[in-house]
Short mmCIF file of C-alpha atoms and ligand atoms in Angstrom, two decimals:
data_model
loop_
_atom_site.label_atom_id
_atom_site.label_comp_id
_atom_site.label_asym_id
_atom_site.label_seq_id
_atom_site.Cartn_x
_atom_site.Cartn_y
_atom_site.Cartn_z
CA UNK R 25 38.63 -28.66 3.52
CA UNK R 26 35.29 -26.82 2.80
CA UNK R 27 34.01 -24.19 5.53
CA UNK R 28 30.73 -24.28 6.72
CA UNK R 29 30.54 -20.50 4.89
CA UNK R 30 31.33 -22.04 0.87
CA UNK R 31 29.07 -25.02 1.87
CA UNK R 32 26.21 -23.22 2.37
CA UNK R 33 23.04 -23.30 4.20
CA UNK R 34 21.22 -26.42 4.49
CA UNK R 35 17.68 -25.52 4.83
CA UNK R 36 14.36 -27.38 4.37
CA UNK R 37 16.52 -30.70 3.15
CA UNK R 38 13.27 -32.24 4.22
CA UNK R 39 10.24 -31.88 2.29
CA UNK R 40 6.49 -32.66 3.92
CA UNK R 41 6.44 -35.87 2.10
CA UNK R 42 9.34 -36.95 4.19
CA UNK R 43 11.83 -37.32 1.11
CA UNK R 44 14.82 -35.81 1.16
CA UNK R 45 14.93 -32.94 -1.47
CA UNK R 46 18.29 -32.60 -3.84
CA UNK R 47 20.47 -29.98 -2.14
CA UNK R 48 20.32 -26.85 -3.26
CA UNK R 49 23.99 -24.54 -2.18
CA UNK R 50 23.52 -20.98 -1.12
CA UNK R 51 26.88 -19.68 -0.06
CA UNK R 52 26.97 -16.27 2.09
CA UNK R 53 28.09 -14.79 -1.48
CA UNK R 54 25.11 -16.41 -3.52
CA UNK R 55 22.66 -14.10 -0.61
CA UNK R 56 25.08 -11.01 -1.52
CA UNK R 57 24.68 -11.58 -4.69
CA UNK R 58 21.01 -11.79 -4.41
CA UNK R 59 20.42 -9.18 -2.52
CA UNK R 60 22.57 -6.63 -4.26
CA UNK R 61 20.51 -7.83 -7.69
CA UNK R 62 16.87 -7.61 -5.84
CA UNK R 63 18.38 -4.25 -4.81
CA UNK R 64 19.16 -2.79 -8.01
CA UNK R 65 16.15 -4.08 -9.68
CA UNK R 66 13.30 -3.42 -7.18
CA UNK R 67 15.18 -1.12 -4.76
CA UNK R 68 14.11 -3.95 -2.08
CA UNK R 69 16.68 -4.35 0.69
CA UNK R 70 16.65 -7.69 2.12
CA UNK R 71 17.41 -7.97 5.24
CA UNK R 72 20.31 -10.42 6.27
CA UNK R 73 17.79 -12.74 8.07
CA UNK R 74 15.61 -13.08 4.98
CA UNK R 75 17.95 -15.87 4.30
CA UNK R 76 15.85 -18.75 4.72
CA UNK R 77 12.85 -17.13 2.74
CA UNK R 78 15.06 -16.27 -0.11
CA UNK R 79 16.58 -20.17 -0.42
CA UNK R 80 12.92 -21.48 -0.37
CA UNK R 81 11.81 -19.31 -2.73
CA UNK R 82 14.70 -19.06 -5.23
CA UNK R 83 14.73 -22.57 -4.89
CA UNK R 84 11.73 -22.99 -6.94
CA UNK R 85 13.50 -21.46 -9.77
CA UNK R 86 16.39 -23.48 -9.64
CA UNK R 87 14.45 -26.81 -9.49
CA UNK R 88 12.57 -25.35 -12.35
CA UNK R 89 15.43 -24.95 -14.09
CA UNK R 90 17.11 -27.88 -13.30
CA UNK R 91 19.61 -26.09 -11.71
CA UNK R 92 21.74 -27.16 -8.12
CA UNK R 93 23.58 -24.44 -7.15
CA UNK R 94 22.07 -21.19 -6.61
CA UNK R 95 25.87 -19.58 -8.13
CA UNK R 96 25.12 -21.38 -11.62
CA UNK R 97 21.68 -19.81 -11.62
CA UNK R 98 22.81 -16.14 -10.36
CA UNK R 99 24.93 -16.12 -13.41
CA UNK R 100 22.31 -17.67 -15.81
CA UNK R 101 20.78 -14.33 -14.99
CA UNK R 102 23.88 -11.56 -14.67
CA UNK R 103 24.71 -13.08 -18.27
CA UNK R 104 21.19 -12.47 -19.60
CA UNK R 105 20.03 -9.17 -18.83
CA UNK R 106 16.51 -8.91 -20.99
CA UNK R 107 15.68 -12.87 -19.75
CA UNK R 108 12.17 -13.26 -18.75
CA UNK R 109 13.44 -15.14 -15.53
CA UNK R 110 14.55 -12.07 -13.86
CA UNK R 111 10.50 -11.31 -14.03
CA UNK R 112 9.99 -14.88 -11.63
CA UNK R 113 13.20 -13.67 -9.89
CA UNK R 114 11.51 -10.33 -8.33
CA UNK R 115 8.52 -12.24 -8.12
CA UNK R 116 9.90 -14.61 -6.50
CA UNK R 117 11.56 -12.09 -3.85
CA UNK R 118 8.43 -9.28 -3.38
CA UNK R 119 6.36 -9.88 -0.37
CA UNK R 120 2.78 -9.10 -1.19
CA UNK R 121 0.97 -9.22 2.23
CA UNK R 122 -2.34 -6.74 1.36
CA UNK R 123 -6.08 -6.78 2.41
CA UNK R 124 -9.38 -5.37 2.12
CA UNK R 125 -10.48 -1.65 3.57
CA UNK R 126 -6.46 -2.02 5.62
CA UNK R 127 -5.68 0.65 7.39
CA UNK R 128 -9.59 1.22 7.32
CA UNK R 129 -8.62 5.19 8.73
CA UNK R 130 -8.09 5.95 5.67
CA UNK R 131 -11.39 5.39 3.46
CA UNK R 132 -13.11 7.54 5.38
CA UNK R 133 -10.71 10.60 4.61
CA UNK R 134 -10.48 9.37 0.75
CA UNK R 135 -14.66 8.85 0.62
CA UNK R 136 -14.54 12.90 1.87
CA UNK R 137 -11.94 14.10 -0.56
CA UNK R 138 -13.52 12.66 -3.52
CA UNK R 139 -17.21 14.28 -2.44
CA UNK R 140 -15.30 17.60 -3.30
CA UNK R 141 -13.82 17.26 -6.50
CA UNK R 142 -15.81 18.16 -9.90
CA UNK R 143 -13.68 16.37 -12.67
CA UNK R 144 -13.73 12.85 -13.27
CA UNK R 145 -11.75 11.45 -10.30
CA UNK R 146 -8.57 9.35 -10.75
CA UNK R 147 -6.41 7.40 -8.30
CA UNK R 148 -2.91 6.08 -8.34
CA UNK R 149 -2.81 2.83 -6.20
CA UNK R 150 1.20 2.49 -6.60
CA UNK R 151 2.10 -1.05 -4.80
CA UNK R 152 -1.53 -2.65 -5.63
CA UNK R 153 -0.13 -6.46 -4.88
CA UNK R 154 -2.96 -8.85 -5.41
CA UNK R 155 -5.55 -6.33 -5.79
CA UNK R 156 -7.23 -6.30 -2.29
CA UNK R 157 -6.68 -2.02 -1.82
CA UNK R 158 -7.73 -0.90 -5.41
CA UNK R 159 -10.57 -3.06 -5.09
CA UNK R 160 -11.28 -1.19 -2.05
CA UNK R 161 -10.51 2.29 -3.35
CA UNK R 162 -12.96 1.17 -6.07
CA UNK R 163 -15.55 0.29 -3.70
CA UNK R 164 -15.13 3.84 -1.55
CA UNK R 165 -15.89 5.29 -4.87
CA UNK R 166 -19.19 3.66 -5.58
CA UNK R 167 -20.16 4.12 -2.02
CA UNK R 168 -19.47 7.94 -2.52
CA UNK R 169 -20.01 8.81 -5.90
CA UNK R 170 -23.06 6.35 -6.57
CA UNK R 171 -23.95 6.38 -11.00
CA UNK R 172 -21.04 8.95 -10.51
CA UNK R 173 -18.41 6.57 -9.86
CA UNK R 174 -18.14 4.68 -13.37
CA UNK R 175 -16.40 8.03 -14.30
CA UNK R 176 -13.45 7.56 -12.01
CA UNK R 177 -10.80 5.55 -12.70
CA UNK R 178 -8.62 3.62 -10.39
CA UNK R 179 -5.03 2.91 -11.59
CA UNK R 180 -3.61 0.11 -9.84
CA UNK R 181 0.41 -0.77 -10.55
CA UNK R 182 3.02 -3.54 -8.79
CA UNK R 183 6.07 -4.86 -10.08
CA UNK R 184 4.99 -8.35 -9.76
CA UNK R 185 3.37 -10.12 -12.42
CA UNK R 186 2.20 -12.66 -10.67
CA UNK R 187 0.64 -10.62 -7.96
CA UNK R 188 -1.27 -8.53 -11.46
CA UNK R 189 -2.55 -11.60 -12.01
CA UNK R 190 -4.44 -12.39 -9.10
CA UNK R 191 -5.88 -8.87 -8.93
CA UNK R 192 -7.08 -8.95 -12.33
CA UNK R 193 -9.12 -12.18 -11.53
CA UNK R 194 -10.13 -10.53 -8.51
CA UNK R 195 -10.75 -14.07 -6.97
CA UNK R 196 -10.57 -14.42 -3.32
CA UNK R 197 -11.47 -17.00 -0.72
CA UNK R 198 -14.45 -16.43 1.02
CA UNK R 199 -13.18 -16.33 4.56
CA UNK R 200 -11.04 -13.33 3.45
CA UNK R 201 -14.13 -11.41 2.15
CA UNK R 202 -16.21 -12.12 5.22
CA UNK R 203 -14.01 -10.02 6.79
CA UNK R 204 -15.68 -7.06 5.05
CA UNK R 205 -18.98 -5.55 6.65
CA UNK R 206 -21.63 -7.29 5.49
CA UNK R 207 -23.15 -4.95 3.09
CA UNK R 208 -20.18 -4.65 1.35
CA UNK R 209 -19.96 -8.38 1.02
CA UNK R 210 -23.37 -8.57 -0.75
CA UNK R 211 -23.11 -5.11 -3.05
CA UNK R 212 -19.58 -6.17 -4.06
CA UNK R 213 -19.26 -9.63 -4.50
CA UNK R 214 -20.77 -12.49 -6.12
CA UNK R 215 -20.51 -15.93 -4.39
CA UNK R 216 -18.63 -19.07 -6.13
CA UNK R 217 -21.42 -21.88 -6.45
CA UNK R 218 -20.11 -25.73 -7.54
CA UNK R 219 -16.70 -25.52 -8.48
CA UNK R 220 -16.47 -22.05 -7.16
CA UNK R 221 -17.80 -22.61 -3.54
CA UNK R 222 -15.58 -21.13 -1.19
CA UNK R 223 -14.88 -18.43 -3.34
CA UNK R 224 -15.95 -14.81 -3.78
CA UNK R 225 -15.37 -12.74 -6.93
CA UNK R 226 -15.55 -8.78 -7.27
CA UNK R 227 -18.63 -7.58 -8.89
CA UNK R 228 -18.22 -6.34 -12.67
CA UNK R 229 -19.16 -2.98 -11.12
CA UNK R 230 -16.20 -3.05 -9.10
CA UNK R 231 -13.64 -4.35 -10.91
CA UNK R 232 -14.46 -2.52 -14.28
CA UNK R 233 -12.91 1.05 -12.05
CA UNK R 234 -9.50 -0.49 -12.13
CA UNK R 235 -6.64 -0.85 -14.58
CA UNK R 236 -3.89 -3.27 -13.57
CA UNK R 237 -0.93 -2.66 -14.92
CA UNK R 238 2.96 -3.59 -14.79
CA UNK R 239 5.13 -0.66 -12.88
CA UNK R 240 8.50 -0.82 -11.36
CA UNK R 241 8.62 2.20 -8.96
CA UNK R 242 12.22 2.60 -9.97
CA UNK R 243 12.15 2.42 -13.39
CA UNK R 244 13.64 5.76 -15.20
CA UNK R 245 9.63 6.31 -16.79
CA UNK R 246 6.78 5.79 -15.09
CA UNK R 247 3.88 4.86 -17.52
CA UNK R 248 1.58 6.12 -15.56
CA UNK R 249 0.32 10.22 -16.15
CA UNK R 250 -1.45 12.28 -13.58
CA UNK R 251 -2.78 14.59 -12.49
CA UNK R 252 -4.03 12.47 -9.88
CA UNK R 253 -5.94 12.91 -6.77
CA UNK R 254 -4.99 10.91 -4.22
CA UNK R 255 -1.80 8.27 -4.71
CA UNK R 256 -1.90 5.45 -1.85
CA UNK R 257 1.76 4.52 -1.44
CA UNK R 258 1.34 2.07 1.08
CA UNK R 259 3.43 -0.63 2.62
CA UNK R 260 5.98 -0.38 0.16
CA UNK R 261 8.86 2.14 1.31
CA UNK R 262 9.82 0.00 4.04
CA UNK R 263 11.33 -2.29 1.95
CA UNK R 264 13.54 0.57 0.54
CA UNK R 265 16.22 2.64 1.73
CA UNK R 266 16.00 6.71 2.29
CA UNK R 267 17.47 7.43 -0.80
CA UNK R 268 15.23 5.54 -2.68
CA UNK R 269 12.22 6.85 -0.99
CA UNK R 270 12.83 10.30 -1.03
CA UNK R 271 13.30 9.82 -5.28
CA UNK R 272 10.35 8.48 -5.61
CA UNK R 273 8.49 11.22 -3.47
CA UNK R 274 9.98 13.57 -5.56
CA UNK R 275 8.18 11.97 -8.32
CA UNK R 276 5.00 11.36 -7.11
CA UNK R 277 4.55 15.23 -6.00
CA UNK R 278 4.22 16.46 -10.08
CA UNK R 279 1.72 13.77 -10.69
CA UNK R 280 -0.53 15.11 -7.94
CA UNK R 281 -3.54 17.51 -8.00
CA UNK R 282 -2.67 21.03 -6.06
CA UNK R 283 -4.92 19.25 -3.48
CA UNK R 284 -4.48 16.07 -3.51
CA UNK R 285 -3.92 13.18 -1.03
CA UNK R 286 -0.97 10.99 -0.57
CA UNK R 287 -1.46 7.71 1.68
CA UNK R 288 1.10 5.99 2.87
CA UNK R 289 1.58 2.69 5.14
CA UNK R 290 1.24 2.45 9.14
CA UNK R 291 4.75 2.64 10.01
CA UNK R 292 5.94 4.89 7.06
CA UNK R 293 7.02 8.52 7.56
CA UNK R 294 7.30 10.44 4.69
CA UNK R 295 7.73 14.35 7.13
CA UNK R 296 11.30 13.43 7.37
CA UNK R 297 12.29 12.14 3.68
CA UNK R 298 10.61 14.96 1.62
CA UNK R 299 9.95 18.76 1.99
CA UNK R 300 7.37 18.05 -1.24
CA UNK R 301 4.81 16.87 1.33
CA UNK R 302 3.25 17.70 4.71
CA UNK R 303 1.72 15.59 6.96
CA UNK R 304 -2.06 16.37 7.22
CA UNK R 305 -3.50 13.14 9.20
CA UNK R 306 -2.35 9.92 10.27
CA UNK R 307 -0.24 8.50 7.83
CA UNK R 308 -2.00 11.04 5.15
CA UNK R 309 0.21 13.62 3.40
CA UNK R 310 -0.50 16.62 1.20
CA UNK R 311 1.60 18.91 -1.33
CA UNK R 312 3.75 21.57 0.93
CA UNK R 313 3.38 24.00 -2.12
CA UNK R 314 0.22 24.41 -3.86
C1 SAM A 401 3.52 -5.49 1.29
S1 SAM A 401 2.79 -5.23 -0.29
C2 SAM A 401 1.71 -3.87 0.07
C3 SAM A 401 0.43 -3.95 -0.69
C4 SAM A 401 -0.58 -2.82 -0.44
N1 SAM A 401 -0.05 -1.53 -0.88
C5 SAM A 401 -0.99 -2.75 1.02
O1 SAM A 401 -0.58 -1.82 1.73
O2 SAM A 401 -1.72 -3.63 1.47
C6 SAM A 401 4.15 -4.46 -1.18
C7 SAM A 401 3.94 -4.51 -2.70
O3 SAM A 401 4.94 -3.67 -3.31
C8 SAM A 401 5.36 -4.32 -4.51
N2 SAM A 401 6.70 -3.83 -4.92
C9 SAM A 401 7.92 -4.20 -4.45
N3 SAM A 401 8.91 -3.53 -5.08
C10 SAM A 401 8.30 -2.70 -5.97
C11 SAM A 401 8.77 -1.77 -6.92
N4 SAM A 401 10.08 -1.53 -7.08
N5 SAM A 401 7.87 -1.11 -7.69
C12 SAM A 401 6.55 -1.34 -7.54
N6 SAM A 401 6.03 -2.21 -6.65
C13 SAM A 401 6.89 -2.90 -5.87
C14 SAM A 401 5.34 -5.80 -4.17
O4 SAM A 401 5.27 -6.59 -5.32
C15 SAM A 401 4.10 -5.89 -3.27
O5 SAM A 401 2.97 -6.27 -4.00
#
């Protein structure tokens, strides 16, 4: 007799076309599995009732693969360390909610500290998901630094691929954009006609600040250099644990200008993880030691 914990869940069995979909079994140890492996690869702790998202998610990959049983796939991938699926597996599992000018505070205080500095500016954005914030850091720039600005630099890094992607297009539907003051709209974008309608792209001016590039904030090098002057860090702790977050601080805080800024998300507290950094507005952190 099978118990209702080796049968598995039994979750969207219906899909919207009204057919039933092949069954797919996640046991309770398939999620351990899965979240142990999300954890030692991204550092991501998934919560126990992220169950649902990670079966219709993971599920993908498995009907890509032809695969039934989410066991069969978990040790596709434990058996293949270097396989290019375990790229689609973190993709699969990040969560890459972002937009434009969020946590709008904070432009303001970056637009200031860049006004000071002399040397070519540079920025770390380190969780830049689908490109909405280094766009916007990019943006602050030329608003601030005018001719000035094509001599910063805006490095922008995520750990999903697929969320690189999307940035580097730097393709977004229009209702998003219109979000955005209007001035910004027109200076910054250019309007999808025909094909396109609907859409808004980022102006070459924009878009030619920022590198995109592959970075797993838990990898042993980080192929990024500094010395930077501002690093946002936002919205991207909370899906780690303490440990993790106070390593990464402590890497972050050699990369930094004496005087630089380090942003972090609206319900992240870096005071208590790390004595590198001192709180110095909302959500805005500097070096303790210059
Ligand atoms: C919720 S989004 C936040 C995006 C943006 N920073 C913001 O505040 O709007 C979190 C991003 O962190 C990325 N991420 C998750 N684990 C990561 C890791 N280990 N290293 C680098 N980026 C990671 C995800 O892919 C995702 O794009």
């Amino acid at each position: 007799m099978i118990d209702q914990r080796e049968r598995g869940v039994d979750v969207g069995q219906w899909a919207s076309g009204g057919q039933i979909e092949r069954d797919l079994v996640l046991t309770d140890a398939d999620f351990a599995r899965i979240r142990e492996l999300i954890y030692q690869r991204a550092g991501i702790v998934l919560a126990e009732h992220k169950r649902e998202m990670v079966y219709s998610r993971l599920a993908k990959r498995l009907r890509h693969h032809g695969i039934t049983r989410f066991t069969d796939y978990l040790s596709r991938l434990e058996r293949q360390p270097d396989a290019k699926e375990w790229e689609a597996f973190t993709n699969a599992l990040t969560t890459n909610l972002t937009a434009f000018f969020r946590e709008a505070h904070h432009f303001p205080l970056l637009a200031e500290h860049i006004k000071k500095q002399q040397s070519p500016v540079t920025i770390w954005c380190s969780a830049a998901s689908t490109g909405e914030e280094p766009y916007s850091i990019a943006m602050t720039l030329l608003e601030t630094l005018g001719p000035k600005a094509t001599q910063a630099k805006v490095i922008a890094t995520d750990i999903d691929t697929d969320a690189l992607s999307k940035a580097r297009a730097g393709i977004y539907p229009l209702e998003q954009v219109r979000k955005l003051e209007e001035g910004r709209v027109k200076r910054f974008f250019q309007k999808g006609t025909g094909g396109h309608a609907g859409l808004a792209r980022v102006r070459p001016e924009v878009s030619s600040l920022v590198e995109f590039l592959p970075l797993n904030l838990l990898a042993p090098q980080w192929s990024v250099k500094g010395p930077f002057d501002a690093v946002f860090c936002r919205n991207i702790m909370i899906y780690f644990d303490k440990d993790t977050q106070a390593k990464i601080l402590k890497r972050f805080a050699p990369l930094m200008k004496p005087d630089a800024l380090l942003f972090a998300g609206h319900s992240e507290n870096f005071s208590y993880i790390s004595d590198a950094f001192k709180l110095r507005g909302q959500t805005v952190y500097t070096l303790a030691k210059k």
